PDB file of C-alpha atoms in Angstrom:
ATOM      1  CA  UNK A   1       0.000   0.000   0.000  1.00  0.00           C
ATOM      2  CA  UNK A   2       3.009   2.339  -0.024  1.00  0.00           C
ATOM      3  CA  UNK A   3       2.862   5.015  -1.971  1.00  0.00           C
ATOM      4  CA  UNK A   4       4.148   5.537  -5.024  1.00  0.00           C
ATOM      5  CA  UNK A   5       3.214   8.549  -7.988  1.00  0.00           C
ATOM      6  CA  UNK A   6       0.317   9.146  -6.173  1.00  0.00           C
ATOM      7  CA  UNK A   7      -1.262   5.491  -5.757  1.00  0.00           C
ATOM      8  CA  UNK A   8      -0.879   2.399  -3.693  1.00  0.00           C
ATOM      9  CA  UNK A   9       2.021  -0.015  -5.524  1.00  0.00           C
ATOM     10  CA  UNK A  10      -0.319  -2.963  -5.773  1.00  0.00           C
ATOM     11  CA  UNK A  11      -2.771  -0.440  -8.382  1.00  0.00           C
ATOM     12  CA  UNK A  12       0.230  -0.330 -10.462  1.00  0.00           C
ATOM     13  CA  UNK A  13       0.208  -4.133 -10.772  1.00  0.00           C
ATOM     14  CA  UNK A  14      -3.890  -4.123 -11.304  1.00  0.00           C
ATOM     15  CA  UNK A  15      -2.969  -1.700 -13.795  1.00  0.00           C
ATOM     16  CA  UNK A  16      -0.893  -3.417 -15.552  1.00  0.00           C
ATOM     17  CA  UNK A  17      -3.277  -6.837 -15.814  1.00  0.00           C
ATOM     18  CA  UNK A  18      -6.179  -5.332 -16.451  1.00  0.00           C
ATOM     19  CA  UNK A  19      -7.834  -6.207 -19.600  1.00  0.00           C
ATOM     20  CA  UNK A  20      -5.377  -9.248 -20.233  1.00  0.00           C
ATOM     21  CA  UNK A  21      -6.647 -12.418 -18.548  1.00  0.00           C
ATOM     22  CA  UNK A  22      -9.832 -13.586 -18.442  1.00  0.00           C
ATOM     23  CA  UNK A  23      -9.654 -13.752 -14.569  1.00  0.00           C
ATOM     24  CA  UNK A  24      -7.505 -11.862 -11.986  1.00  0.00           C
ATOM     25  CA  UNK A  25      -7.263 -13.172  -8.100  1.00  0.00           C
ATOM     26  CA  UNK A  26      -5.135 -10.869  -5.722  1.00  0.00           C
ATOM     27  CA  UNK A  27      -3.821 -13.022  -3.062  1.00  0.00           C
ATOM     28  CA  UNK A  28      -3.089 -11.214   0.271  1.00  0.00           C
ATOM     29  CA  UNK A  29      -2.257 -10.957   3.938  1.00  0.00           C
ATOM     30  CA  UNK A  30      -3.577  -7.519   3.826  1.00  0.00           C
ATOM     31  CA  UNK A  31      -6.921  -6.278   4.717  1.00  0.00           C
ATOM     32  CA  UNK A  32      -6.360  -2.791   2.949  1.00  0.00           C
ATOM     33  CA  UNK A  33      -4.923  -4.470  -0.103  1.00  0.00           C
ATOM     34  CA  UNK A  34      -7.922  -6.475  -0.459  1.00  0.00           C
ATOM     35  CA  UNK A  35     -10.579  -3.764  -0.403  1.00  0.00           C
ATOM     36  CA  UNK A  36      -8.374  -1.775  -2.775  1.00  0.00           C
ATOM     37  CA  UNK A  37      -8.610  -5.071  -5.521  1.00  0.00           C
ATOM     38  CA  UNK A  38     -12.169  -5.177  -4.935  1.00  0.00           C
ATOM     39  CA  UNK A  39     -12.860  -2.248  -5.433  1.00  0.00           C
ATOM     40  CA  UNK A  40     -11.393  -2.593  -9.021  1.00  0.00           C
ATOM     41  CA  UNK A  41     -14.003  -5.840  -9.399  1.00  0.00           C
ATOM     42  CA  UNK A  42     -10.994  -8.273  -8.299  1.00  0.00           C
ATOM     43  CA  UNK A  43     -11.243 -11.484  -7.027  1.00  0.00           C
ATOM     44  CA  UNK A  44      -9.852 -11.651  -3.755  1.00  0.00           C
ATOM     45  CA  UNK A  45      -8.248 -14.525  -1.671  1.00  0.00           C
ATOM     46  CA  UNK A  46      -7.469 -13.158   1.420  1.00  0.00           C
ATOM     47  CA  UNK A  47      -5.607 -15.261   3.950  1.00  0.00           C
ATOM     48  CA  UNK A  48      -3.208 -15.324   6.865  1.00  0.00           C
ATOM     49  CA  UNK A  49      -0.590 -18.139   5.798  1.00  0.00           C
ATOM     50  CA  UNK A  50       3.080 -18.380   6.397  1.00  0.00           C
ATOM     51  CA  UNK A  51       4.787 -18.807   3.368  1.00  0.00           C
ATOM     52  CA  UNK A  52       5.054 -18.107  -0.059  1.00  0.00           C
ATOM     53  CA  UNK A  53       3.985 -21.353  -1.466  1.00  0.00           C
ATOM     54  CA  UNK A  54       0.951 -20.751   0.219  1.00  0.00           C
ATOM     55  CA  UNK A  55       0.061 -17.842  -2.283  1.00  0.00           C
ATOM     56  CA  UNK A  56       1.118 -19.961  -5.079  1.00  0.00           C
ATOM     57  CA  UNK A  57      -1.438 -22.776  -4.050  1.00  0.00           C
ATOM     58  CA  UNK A  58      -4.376 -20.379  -2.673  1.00  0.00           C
ATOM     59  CA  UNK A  59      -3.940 -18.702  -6.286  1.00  0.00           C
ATOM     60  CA  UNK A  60      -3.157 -21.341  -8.715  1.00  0.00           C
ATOM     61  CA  UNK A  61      -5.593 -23.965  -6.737  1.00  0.00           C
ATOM     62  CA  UNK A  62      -9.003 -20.981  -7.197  1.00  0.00           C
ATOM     63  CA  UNK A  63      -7.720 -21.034 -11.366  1.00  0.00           C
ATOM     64  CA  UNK A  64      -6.245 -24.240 -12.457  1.00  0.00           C
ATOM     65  CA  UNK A  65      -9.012 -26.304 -13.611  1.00  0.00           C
ATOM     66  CA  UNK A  66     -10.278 -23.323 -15.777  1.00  0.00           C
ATOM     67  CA  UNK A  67      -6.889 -21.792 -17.493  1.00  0.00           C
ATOM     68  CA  UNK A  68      -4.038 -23.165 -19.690  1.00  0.00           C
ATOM     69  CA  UNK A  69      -1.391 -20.656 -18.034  1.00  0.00           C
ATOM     70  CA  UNK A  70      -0.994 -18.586 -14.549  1.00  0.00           C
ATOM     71  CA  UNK A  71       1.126 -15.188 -14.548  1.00  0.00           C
ATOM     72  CA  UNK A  72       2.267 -15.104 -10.885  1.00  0.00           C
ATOM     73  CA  UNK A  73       2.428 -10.834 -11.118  1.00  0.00           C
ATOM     74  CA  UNK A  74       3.930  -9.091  -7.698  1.00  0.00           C
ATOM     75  CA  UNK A  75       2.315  -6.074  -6.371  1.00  0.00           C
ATOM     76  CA  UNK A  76       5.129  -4.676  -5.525  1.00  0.00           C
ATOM     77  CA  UNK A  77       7.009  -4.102  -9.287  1.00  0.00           C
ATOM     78  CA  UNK A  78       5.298  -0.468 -10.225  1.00  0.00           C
ATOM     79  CA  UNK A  79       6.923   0.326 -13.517  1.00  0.00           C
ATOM     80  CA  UNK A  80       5.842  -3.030 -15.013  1.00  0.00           C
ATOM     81  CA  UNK A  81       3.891  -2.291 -18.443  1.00  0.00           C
ATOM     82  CA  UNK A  82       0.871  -3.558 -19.369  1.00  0.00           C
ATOM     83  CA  UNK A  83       2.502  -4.486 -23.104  1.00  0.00           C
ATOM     84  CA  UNK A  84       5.103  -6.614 -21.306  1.00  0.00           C
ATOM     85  CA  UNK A  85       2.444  -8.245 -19.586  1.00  0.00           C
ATOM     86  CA  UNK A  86       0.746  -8.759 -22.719  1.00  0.00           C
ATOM     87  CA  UNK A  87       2.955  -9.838 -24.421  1.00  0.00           C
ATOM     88  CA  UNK A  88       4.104 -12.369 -21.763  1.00  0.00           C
ATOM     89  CA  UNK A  89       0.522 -13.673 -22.602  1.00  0.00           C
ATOM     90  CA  UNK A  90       0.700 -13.872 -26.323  1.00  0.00           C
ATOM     91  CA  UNK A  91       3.747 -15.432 -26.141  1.00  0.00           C
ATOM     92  CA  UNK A  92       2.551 -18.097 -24.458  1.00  0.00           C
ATOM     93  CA  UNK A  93      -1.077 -18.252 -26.135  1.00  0.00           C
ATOM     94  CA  UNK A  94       1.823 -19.818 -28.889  1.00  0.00           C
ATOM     95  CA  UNK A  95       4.115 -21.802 -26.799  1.00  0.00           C
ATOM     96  CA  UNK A  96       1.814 -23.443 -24.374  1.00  0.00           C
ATOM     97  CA  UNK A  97       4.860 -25.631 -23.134  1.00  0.00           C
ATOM     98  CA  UNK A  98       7.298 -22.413 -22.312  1.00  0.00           C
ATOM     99  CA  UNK A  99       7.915 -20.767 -19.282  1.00  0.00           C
ATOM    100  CA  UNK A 100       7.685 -16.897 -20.136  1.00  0.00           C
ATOM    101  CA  UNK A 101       9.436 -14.210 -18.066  1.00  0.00           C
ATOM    102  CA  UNK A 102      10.681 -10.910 -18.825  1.00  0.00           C
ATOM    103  CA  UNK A 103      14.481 -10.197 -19.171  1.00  0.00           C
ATOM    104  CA  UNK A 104      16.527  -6.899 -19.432  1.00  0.00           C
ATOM    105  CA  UNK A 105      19.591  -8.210 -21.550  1.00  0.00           C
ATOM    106  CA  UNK A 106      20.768 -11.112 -18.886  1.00  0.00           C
ATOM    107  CA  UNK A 107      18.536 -10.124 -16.040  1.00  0.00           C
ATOM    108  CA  UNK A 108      15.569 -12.378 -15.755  1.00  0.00           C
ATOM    109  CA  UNK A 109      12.648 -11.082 -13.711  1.00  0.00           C
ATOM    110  CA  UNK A 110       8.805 -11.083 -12.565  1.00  0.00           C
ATOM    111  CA  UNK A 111       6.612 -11.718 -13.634  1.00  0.00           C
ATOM    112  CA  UNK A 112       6.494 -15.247 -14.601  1.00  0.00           C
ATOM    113  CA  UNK A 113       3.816 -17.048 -16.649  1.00  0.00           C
ATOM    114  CA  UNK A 114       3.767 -20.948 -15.847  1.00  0.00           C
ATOM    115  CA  UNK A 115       1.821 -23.321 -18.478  1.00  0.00           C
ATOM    116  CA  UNK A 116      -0.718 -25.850 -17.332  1.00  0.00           C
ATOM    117  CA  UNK A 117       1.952 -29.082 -16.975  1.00  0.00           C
ATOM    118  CA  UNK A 118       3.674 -27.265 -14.205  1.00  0.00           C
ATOM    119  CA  UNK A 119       0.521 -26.750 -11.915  1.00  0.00           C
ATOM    120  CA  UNK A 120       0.853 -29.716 -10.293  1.00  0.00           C
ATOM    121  CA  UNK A 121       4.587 -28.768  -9.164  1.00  0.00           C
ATOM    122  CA  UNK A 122       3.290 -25.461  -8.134  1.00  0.00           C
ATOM    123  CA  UNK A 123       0.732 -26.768  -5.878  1.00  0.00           C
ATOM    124  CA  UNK A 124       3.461 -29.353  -4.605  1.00  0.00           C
ATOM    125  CA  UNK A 125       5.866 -26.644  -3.284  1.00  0.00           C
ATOM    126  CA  UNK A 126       6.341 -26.130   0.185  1.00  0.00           C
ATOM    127  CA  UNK A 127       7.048 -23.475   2.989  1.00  0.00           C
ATOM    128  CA  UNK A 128       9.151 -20.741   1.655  1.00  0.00           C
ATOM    129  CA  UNK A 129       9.785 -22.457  -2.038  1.00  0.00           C
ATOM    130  CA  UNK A 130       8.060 -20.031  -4.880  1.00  0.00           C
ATOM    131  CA  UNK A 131       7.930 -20.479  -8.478  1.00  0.00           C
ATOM    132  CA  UNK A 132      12.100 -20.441  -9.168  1.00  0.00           C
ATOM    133  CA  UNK A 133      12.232 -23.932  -7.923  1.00  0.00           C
ATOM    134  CA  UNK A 134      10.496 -24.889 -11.368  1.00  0.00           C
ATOM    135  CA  UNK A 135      12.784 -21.982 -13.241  1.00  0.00           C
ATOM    136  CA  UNK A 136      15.900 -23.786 -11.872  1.00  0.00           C
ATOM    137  CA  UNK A 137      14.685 -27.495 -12.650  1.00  0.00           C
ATOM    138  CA  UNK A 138      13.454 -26.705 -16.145  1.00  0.00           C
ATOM    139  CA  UNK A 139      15.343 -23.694 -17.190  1.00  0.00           C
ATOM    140  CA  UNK A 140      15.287 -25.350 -20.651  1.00  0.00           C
ATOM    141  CA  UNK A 141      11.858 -24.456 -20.792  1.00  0.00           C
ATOM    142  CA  UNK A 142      12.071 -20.537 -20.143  1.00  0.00           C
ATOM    143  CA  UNK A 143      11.387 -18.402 -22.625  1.00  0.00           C
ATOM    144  CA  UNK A 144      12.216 -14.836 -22.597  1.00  0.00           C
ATOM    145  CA  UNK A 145      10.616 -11.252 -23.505  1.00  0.00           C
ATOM    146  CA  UNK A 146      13.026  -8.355 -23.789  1.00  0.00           C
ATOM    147  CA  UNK A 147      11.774  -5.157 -21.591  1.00  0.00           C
ATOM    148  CA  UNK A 148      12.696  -1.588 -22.716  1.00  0.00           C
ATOM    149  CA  UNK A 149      14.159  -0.462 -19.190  1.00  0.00           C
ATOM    150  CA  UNK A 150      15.896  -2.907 -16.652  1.00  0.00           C
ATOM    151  CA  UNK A 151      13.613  -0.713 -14.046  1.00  0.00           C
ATOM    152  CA  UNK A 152      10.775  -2.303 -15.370  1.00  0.00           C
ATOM    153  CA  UNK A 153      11.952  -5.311 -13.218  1.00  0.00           C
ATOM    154  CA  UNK A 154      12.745  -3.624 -10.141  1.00  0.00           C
ATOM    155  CA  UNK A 155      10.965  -4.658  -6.794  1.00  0.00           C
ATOM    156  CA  UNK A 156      10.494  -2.853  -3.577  1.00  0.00           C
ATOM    157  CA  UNK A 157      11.652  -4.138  -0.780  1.00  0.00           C
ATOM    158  CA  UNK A 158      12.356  -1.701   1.290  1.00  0.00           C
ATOM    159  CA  UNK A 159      12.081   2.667   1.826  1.00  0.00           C
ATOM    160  CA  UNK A 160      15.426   3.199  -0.118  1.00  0.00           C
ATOM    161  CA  UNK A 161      13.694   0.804  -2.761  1.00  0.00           C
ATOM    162  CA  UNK A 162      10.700   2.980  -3.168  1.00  0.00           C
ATOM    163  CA  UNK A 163      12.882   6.423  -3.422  1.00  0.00           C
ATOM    164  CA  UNK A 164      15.178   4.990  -5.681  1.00  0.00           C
ATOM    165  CA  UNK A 165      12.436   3.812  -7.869  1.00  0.00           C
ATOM    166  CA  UNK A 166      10.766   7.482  -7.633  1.00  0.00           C
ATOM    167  CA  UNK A 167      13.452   9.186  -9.286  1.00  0.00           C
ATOM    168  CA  UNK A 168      12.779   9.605 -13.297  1.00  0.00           C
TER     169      UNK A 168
END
């Protein structure tokens, strides 16, 4: 919810979904977070789990039977574009089998887009494993889309994060 040009960062991921995928499901801790997503007619999962493979199965386990793919987006990556996201999703609309993530010449980065035959894995991982466990046993399988700006990939983590990131 920290602000950042004048909104919350989790609006800037909404913002750069919207339109793309037939369904969107913000998964959260956060009680502020959720009313925000809502508010912008998102499904919510709202839950007070541990660890990150938690999100990945709460997510992935309200979508799989209905999707061929999953973009696991973070809400905390504001200068993400909406045509990388896209085209994260056309990509894969032709390579079903690929792993898609964005890169920035060598730098690979969120978001990732898993296809169907890895959902099982994903809803297999445990306590603090995410979605690179798969990137490191089938790197094979990644596929990449070049961003413009290697900020585009930037998280934040922390205050000196977010004021970085501010500055044009």
């Amino acid at each position: 919810m920290a602000d950042f040009r004048g909104k919350p960062l989790i609006e800037w991921a909404l913002d750069a979904t919207e339109g793309i995928f037939a369904r969107r499901i913000v998964v959260t801790r956060h009680r502020e977070v959720a009313k925000l997503a809502r508010l912008r007619g998102v499904q919510v999962l709202l839950h007070d789990l541990p660890d990150r493979s938690d999100t990945i199965r709460l997510g992935l386990g309200a979508v799989a039977e209905e999707v061929e793919g999953c973009l696991f987006c973070p809400g905390d990556q504001p200068l993400l574009r909406q045509e990388t996201v896209a085209s994260l999703a056309l990509n894969a609309l032709h390579d079903r089998e690929a792993i898609w993530r964005p890169v920035w010449r060598d730098t690979e980065g969120a978001p990732v887009l898993f296809p169907k035959w890895s959902f099982p894995e994903l809803l297999a991982l445990s306590g603090g494993q995410g979605g690179s466990f798969l990137l490191k046993k089938y790197p094979e399988r990644i596929r990449r889309v070049p961003v413009r700006d290697r900020r585009e990939l930037q998280d934040i983590d922390s205050r000196e994060d977010l004021e970085c990131l501010q500055e044009p």
